[in-house]
Coordinates of C-alpha atoms and ligand atoms in Angstrom, one line a residue:
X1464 CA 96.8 75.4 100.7
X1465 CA 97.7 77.7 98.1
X1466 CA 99.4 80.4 99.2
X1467 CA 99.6 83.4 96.9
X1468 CA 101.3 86.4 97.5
X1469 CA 100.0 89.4 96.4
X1470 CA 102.5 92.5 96.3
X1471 CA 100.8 95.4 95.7
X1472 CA 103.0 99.1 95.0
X1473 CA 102.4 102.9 95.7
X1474 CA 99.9 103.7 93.0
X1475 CA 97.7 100.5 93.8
X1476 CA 97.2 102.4 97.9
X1477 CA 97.5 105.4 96.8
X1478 CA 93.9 106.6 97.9
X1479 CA 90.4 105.1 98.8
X1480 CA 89.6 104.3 95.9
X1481 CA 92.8 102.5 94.9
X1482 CA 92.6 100.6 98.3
X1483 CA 88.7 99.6 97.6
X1484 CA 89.9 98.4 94.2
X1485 CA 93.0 96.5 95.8
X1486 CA 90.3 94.8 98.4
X1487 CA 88.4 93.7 95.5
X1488 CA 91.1 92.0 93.6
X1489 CA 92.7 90.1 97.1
X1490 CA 88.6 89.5 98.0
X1491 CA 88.6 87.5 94.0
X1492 CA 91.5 85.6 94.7
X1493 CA 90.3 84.6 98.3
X1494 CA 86.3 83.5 96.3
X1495 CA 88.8 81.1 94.0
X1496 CA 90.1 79.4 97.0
X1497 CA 93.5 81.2 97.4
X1498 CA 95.4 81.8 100.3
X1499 CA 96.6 85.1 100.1
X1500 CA 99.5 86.9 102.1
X1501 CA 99.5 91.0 101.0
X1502 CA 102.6 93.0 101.0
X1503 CA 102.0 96.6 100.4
X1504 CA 103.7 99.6 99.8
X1505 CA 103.6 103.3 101.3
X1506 CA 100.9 104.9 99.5
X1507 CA 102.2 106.4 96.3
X1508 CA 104.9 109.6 97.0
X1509 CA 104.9 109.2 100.4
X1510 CA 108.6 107.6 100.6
X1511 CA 109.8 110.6 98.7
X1512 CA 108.0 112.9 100.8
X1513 CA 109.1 111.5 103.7
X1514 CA 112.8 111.9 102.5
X1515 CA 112.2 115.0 101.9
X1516 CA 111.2 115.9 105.5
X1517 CA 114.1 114.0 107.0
X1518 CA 116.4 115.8 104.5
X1519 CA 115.2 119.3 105.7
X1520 CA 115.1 118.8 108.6
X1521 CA 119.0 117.6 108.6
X1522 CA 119.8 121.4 107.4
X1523 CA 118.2 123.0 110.0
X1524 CA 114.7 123.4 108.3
X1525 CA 112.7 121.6 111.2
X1526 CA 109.7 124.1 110.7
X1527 CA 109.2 122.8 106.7
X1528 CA 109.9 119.1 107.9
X1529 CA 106.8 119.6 110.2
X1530 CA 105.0 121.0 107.6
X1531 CA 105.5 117.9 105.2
X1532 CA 105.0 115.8 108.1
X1533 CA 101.9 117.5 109.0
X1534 CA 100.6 117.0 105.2
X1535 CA 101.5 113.3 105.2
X1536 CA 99.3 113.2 108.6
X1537 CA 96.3 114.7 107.2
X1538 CA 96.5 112.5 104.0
X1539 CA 96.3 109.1 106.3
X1540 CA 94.1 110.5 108.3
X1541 CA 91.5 111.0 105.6
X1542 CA 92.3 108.1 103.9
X1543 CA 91.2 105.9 106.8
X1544 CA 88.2 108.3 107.7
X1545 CA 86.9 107.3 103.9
X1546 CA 87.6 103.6 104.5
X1547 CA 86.4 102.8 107.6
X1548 CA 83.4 103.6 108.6
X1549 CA 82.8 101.2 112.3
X1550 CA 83.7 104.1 114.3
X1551 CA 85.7 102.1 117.4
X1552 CA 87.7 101.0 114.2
X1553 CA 88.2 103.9 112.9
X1554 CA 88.7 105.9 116.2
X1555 CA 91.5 103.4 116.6
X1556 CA 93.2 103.4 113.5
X1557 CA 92.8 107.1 113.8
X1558 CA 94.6 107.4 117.4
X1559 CA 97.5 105.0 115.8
X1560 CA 97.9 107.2 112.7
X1561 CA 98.2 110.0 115.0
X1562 CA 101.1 108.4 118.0
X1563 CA 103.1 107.5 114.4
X1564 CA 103.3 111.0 113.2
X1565 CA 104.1 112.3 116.6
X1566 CA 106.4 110.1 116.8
X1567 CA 108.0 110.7 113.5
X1568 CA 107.8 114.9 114.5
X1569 CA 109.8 113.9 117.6
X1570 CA 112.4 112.1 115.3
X1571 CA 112.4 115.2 112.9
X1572 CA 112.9 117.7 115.3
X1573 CA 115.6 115.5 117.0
X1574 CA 117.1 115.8 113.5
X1575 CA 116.6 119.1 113.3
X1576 CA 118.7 120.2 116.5
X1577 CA 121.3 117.3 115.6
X1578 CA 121.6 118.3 111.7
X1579 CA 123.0 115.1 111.1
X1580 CA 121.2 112.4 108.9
X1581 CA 122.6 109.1 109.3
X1582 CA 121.8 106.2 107.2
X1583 CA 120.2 104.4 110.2
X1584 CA 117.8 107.5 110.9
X1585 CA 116.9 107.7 107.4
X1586 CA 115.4 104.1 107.0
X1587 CA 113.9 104.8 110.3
X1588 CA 112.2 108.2 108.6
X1589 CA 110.9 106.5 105.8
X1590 CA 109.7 103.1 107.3
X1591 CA 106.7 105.1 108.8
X1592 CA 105.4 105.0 105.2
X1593 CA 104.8 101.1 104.9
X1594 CA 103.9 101.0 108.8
X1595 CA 101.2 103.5 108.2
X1596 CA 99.7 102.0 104.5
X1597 CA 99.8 98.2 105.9
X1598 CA 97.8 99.5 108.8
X1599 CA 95.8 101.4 106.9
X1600 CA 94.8 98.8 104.6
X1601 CA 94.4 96.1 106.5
X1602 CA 91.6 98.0 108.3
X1603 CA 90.4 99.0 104.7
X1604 CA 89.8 95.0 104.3
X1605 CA 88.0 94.2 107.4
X1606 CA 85.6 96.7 106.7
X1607 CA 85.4 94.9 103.3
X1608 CA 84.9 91.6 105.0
X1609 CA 88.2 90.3 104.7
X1610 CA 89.9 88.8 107.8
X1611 CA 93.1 90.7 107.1
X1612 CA 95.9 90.8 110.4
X1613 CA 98.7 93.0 110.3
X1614 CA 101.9 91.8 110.9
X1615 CA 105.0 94.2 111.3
X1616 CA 106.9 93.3 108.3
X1617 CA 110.4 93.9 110.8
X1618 CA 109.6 91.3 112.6
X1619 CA 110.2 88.8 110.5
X1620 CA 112.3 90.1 107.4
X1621 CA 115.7 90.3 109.2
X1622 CA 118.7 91.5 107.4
X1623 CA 122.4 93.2 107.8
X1624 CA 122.9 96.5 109.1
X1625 CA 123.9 98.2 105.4
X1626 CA 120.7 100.5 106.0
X1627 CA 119.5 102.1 102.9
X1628 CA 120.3 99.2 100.7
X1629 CA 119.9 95.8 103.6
X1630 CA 121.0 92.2 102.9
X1631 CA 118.1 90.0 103.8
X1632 CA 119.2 86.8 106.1
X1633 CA 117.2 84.3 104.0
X1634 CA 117.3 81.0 106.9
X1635 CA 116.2 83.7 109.4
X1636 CA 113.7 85.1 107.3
X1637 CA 112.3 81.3 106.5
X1638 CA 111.9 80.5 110.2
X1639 CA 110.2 83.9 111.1
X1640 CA 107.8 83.9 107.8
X1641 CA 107.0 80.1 108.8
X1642 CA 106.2 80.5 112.5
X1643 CA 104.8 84.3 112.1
X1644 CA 102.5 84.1 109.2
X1645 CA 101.6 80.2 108.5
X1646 CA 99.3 80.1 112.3
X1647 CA 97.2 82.9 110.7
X1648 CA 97.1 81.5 107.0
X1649 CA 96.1 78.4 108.4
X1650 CA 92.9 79.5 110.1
X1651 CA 92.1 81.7 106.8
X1652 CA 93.4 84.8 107.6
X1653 CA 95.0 87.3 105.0
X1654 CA 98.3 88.3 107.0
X1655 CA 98.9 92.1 105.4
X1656 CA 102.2 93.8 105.6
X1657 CA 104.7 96.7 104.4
X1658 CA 107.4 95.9 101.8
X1659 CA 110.6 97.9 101.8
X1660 CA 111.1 97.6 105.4
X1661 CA 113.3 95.0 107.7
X1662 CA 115.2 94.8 110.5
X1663 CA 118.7 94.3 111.8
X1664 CA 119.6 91.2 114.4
X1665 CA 119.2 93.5 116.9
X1666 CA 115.8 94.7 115.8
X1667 CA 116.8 98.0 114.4
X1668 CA 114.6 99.2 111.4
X1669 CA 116.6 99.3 107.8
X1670 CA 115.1 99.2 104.6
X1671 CA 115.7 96.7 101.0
X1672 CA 116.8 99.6 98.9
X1673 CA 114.4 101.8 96.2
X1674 CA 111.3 100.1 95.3
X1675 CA 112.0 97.2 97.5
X1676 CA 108.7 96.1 98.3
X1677 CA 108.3 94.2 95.5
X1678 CA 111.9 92.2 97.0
X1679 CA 109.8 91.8 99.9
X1680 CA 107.4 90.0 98.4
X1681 CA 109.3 87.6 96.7
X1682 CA 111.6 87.3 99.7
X1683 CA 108.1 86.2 101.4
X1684 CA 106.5 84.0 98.6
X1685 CA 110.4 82.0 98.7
X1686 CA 110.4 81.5 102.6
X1687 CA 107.2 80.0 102.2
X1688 CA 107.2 78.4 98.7
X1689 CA 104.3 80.1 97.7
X1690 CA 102.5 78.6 94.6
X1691 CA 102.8 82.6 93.2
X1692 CA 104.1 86.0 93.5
X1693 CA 102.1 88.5 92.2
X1694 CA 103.2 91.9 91.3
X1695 CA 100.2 94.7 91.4
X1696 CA 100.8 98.0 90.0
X1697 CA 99.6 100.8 87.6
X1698 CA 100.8 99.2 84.2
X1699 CA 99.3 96.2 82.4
X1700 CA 102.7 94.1 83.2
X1701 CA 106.3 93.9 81.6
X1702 CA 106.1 96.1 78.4
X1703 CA 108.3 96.8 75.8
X1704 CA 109.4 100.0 76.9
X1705 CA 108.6 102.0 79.4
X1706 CA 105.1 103.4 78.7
X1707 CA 105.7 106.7 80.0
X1708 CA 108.7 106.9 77.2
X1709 CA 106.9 104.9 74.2
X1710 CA 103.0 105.1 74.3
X1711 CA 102.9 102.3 71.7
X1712 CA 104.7 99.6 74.2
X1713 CA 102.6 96.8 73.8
X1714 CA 102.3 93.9 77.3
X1715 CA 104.5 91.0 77.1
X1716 CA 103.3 88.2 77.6
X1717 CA 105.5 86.0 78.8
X1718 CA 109.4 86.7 79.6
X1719 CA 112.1 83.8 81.4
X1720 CA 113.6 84.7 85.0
X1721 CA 116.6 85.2 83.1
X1722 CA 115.5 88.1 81.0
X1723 CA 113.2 89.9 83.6
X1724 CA 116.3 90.4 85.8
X1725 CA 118.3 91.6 83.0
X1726 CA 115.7 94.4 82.5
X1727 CA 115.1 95.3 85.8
X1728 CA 118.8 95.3 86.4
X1729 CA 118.7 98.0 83.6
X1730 CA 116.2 100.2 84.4
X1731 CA 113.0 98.9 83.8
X1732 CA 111.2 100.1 87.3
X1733 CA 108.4 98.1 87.1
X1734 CA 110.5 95.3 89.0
X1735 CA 113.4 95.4 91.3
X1736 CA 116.5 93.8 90.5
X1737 CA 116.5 91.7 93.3
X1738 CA 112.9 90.3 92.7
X1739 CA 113.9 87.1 90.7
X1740 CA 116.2 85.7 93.1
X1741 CA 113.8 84.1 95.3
X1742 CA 111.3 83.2 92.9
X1743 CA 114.3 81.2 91.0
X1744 CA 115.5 79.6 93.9
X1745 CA 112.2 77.7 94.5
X1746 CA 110.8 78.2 91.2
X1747 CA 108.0 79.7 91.7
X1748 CA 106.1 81.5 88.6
X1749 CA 106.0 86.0 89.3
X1750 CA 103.3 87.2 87.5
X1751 CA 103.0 91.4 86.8
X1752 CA 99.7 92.3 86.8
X1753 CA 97.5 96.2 87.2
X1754 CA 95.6 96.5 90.0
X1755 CA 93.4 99.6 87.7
X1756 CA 92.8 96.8 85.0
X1757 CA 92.5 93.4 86.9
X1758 CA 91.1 91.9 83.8
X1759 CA 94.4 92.1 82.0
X1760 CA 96.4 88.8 82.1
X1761 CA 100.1 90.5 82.6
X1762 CA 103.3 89.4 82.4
X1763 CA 104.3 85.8 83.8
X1764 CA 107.8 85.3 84.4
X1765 CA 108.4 81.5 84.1
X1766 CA 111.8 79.4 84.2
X1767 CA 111.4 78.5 80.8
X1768 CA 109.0 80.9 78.0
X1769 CA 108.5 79.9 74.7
X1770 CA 110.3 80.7 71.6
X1771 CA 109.7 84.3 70.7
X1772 CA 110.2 85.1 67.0
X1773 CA 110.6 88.8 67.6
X1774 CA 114.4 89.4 68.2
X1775 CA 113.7 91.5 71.2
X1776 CA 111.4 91.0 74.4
X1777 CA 111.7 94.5 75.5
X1778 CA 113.8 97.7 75.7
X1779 CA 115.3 99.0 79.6
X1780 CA 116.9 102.3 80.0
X1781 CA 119.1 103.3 82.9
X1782 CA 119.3 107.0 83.4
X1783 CA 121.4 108.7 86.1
X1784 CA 124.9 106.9 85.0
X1785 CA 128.3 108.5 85.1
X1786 CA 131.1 107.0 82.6
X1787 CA 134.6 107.0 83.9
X1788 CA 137.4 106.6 81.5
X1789 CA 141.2 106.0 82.3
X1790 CA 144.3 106.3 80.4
X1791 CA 147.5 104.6 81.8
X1792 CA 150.5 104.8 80.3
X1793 CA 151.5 101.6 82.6
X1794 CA 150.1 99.1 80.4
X1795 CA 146.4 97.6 81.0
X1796 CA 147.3 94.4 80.3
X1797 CA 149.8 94.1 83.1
X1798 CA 149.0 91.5 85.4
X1799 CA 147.1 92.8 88.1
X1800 CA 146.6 96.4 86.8
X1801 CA 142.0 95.2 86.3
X1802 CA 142.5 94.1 90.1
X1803 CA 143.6 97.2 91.2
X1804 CA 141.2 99.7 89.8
X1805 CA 138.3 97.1 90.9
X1806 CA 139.2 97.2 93.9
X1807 CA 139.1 101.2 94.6
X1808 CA 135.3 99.9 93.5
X1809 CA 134.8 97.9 95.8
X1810 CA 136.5 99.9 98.9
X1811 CA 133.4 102.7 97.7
X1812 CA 130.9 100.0 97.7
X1813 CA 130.3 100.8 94.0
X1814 CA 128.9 98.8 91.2
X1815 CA 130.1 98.9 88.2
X1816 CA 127.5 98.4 85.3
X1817 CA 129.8 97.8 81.6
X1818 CA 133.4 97.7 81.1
X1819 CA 135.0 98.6 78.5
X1820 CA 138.9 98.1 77.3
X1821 CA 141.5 98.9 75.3
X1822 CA 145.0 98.6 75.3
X1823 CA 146.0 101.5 77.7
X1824 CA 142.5 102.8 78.3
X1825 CA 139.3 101.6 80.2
X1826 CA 135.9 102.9 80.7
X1827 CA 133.5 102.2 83.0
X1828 CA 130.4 103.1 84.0
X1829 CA 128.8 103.6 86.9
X1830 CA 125.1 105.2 89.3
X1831 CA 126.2 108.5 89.7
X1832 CA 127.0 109.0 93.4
X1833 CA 128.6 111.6 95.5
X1834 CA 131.3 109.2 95.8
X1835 CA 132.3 110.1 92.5
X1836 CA 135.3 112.9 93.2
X1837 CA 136.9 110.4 95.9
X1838 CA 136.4 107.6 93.6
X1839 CA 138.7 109.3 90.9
X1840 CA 140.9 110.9 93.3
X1841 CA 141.5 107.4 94.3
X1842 CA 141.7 106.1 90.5
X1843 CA 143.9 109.1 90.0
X1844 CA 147.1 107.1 91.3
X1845 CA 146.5 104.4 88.8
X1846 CA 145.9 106.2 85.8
X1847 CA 144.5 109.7 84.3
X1848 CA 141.2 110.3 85.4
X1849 CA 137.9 111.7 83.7
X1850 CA 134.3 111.1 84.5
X1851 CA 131.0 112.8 83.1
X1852 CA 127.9 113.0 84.1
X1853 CA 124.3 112.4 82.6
X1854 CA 124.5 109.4 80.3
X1855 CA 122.0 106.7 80.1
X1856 CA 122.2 102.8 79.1
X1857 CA 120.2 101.5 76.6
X1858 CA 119.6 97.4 77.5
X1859 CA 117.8 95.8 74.9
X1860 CA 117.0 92.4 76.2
X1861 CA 116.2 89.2 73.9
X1862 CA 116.7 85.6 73.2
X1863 CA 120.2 84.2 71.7
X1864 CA 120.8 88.2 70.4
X1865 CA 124.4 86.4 70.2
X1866 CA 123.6 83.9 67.8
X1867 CA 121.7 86.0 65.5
X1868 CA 123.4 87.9 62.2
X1869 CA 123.2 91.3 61.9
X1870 CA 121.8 92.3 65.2
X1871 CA 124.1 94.9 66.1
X1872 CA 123.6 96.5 62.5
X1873 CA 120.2 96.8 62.4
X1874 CA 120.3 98.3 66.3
X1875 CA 122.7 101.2 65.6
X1876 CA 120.8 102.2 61.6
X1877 CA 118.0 102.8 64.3
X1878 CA 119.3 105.0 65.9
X1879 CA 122.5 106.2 63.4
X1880 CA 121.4 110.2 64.4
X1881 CA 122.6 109.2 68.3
X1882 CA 125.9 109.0 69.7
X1883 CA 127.1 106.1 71.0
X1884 CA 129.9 106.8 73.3
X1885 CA 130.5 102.4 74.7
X1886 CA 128.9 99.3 73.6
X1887 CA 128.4 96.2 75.2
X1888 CA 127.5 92.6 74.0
X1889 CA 128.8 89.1 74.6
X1890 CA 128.4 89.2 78.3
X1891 CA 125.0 87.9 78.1
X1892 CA 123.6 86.3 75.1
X1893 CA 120.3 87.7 76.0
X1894 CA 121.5 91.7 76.3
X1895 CA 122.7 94.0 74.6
X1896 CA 123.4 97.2 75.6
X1897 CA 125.4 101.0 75.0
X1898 CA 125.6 103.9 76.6
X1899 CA 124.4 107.0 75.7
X1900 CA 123.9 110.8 76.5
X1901 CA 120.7 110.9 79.0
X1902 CA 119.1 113.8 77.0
X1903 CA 118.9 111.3 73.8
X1904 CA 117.4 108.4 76.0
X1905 CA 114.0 108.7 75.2
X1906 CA 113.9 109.6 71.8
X1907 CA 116.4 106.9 71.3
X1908 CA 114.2 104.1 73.2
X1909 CA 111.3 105.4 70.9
X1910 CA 113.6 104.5 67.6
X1911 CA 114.5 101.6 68.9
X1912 CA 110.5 100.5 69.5
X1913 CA 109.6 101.8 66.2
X1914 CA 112.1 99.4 64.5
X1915 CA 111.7 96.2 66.1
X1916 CA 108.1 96.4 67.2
X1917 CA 106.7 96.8 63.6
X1918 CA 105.3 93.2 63.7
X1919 CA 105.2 91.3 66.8
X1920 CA 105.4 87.7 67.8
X1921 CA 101.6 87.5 68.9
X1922 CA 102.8 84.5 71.4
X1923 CA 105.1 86.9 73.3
X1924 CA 103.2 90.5 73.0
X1925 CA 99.9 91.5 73.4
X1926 CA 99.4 92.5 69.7
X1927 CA 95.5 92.9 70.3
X1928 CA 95.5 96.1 72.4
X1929 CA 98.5 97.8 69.3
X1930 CA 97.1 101.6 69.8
X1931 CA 97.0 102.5 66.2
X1932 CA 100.1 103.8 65.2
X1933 CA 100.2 108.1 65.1
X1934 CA 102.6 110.2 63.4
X1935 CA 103.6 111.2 66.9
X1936 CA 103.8 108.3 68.6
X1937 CA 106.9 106.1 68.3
Ligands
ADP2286 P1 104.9 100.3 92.0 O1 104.8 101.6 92.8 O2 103.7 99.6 91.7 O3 106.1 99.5 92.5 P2 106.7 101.4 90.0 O4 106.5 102.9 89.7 O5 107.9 101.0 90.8 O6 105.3 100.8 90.5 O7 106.8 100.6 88.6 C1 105.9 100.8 87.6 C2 106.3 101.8 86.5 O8 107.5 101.2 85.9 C3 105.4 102.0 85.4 O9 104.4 103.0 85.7 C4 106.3 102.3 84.2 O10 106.3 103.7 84.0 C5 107.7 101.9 84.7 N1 108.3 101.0 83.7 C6 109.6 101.1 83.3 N2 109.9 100.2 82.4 C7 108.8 99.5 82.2 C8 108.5 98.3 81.4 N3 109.4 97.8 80.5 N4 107.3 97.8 81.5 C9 106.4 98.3 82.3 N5 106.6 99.4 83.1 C10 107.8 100.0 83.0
LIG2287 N1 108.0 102.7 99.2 C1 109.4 102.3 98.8 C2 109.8 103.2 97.7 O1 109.1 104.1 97.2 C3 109.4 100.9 98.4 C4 108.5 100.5 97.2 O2 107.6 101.2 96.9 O3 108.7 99.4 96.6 O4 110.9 103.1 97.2
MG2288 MG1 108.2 99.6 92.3

């Protein structure tokens, strides 16, 4: 049996229409004799939305929580009112849509008297997102024909109880997949479920972290070896750049597990960091693919892709960042001194993206969290203490960028009218990346993509569907 699973992300259920076109696409790989297993996520802006309600709601604002939550309502509602038509099935789905949102009210008006959000409560806020789409859709397919079952993805994605950011338990999550969704896949039904959202030992809800569905699915296609993992969403795969920054980013074609985790480590949101993982573990091929353009081929993400000619596969930025930098007059290179500022890090839970050194000064850089003052205060009895704001990493990714003359010269001409403020490369023969200020992010991306785009390797990129160049494009 060849299992495939299909992950597909906000934009591909984000209305009736996108959720006929996503029924379409699962109903062509089912005609080619594919077993599919469909991970969704909540339709597109809900998780936000739904954030946004809890987040009121924890300062008091429990009438305009209701009032999101009352929008979100009527949006599902009328979604599966436009699916389904049998009308036991959609009375049904109806009635369920309808004992989640009150459910969810009673939760925000809880939260409302309480004023407290809590990690825990906010994975539980924002799970109703996936629980509502996977039901949603799932009806959406067996009106289509398609013998879909829901399965409540908690059930048998179990992880640790960091909520907001959970550590699945792969052997429990092997065992669960394997018992829960192999009995329906063997009889030839499509076993549909939400991303993003897991459970605790104990069975309490938590979630993978931002734009973790697509960590579900992969979590899903390793547990089960699955002969694929497919990525659905509303670009024609990997690019680049990001398209919304660079109109002229062409499709790769092909990019190694290596460098797709190195640009989605960096900011390239069209995967989530943790994606690869799995799909390395058991080797199994993730291809990106747009669930508005089926025809496209996408992005395959392979152990091993060919030789590309081009010196760069594609350009990540990171936005958001904060730079630290310390001075100590107590020398750097004392023994121990690297330990000790890591490890205020690591008390914060804090990950640390580039390093930078000197003899008595080192920068770092960092997401920019609240955590930020206590982190320096902390730092502060180690060394002098500044951090800023705003800046943005630049990751270019690309193979042996090590072993090649000149690289580094040729990136900074392209953008000599930015300010480079710390510079990394060595770390990863494949990377190479600075950090910048956020407002010169795009434009800088854009330089970038003008100068080593001009003529690419048409193995790696899909040269064919080059826009022709305008003077305002990049
Ligand atoms: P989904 O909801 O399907 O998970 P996301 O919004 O998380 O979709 O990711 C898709 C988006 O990622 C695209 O619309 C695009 O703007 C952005 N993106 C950033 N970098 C890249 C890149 N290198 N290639 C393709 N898309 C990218
Ligand atoms: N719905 C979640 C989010 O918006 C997970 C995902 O879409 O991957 O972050
Ligand atoms: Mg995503």
């Amino acid at each position: 049996m060849s299992l495939v699973v299909m992950k597909f992300g906000g934009t591909s259920v984000e209305d009736p229409a996108a959720i006929g076109r996503t029924a379409a696409i699962v109903a062509g790989r089912l005609a080619l004799g594919k077993q599919p297993i469909v991970v969704v996520s909540a339709m597109a802006k809900v998780t936000d939305q739904l954030l946004r309600a809890a987040a009121a709601a924890a300062q008091g604002d429990r009438v305009g929580a209701l009032a999101i939550s009352s929008r979100l309502r009527s949006r599902h509602r009328d979604t599966a009112a436009e699916l389904v038509k049998d009308s036991a099935e959609v009375a049904s789905l109806i009635d369920l849509i309808d004992q989640k949102f009150d459910s969810l009210d009673e939760i925000l008006r809880g939260l409302a008297a309480i004023l407290e959000l809590t990690p825990r409560i906010s994975d539980l806020i924002v799970s109703y997102g996936e629980r509502l789409s996977s039901r949603i859709v799932a009806a959406a397919f067996r009106e289509r024909g398609i013998d879909a079952a829901h399965v409540d993805a908690r059930e048998i994605v179990v992880t640790d109880s960091q909520f907001q950011k959970a550590v699945p338990l792969d052997a429990i999550i092997e065992r669960r997949a394997q018992n829960r969704l192999l009995p329906l896949t063997s009889v030839g039904q499509v076993p549909v479920m939400g991303g993003f959202i897991a459970s605790n030992e104990a069975g309490i809800t938590t979630t993978l972290g931002r734009g973790g569905s697509d960590f579900t699915g992969a979590l899903i296609g390793g547990a089960l070896s699955a002969e694929a993992i497919e990525i659905w969403t509303d670009v024609d795969g990997i690019m680049t750049a990001d398209p919304r920054i660079c109109p002229d980013a062409l499709r790769v074609k092909v990019v190694s597990f290596e460098e797709a985790a190195e640009l989605a480590y960096f900011g390239a949101k069209v995967l989530h960091p943790a994606t690869i993982l799995p799909a390395v573990r058991k080797n199994i091929p993730v291809q990106v693919l747009n669930s508005r353009n089926a025809a496209s081929e996408g992005t395959r993400i392979t152990s091993l892709a060919p030789h590309c000619k081009s010196p760069f596969k594609s350009i990540a930025v990171k936005k958001k960042l904060s730079i630290i930098d310390m001075v100590a007059s107590r020398m750097l290179m004392t023994h121990g001194y690297m330990k000790e500022i890591f490890t205020v890090f690591d008390q914060h839970r804090c990950a640390v993206d580039m390093v930078s050194t000197s003899e008595v000064s080192v920068s770092l850089t960092v997401d920019s969290n609240d955590n930020l003052p206590a982190i320096a205060a902390d730092l502060g009895k180690l060394a002098d203490v500044k951090y800023e704001g705003r800046k943005a990493l630049i990751c270019m990714v690309g193979e042996d960028i090590r072993g090649k003359n000149g690289m580094a010269a040729q990136v900074f001409a392209a953008i000599r009218h930015i300010n480079v403020r710390m510079i990394s490369q060595g770390a990863s023969e494949i990377n190479m990346s600075f950090m910048i200020e956020e407002d010169d992010a795009d434009e800088a991306v854009r330089s970038l993509h003008a100068a080593f785009f001009k003529d690419p390797d048409p193995v790696i990129f899909d040269v064919e569907a080059r826009k022709p160049l305008t003077a305002s494009s990049c």
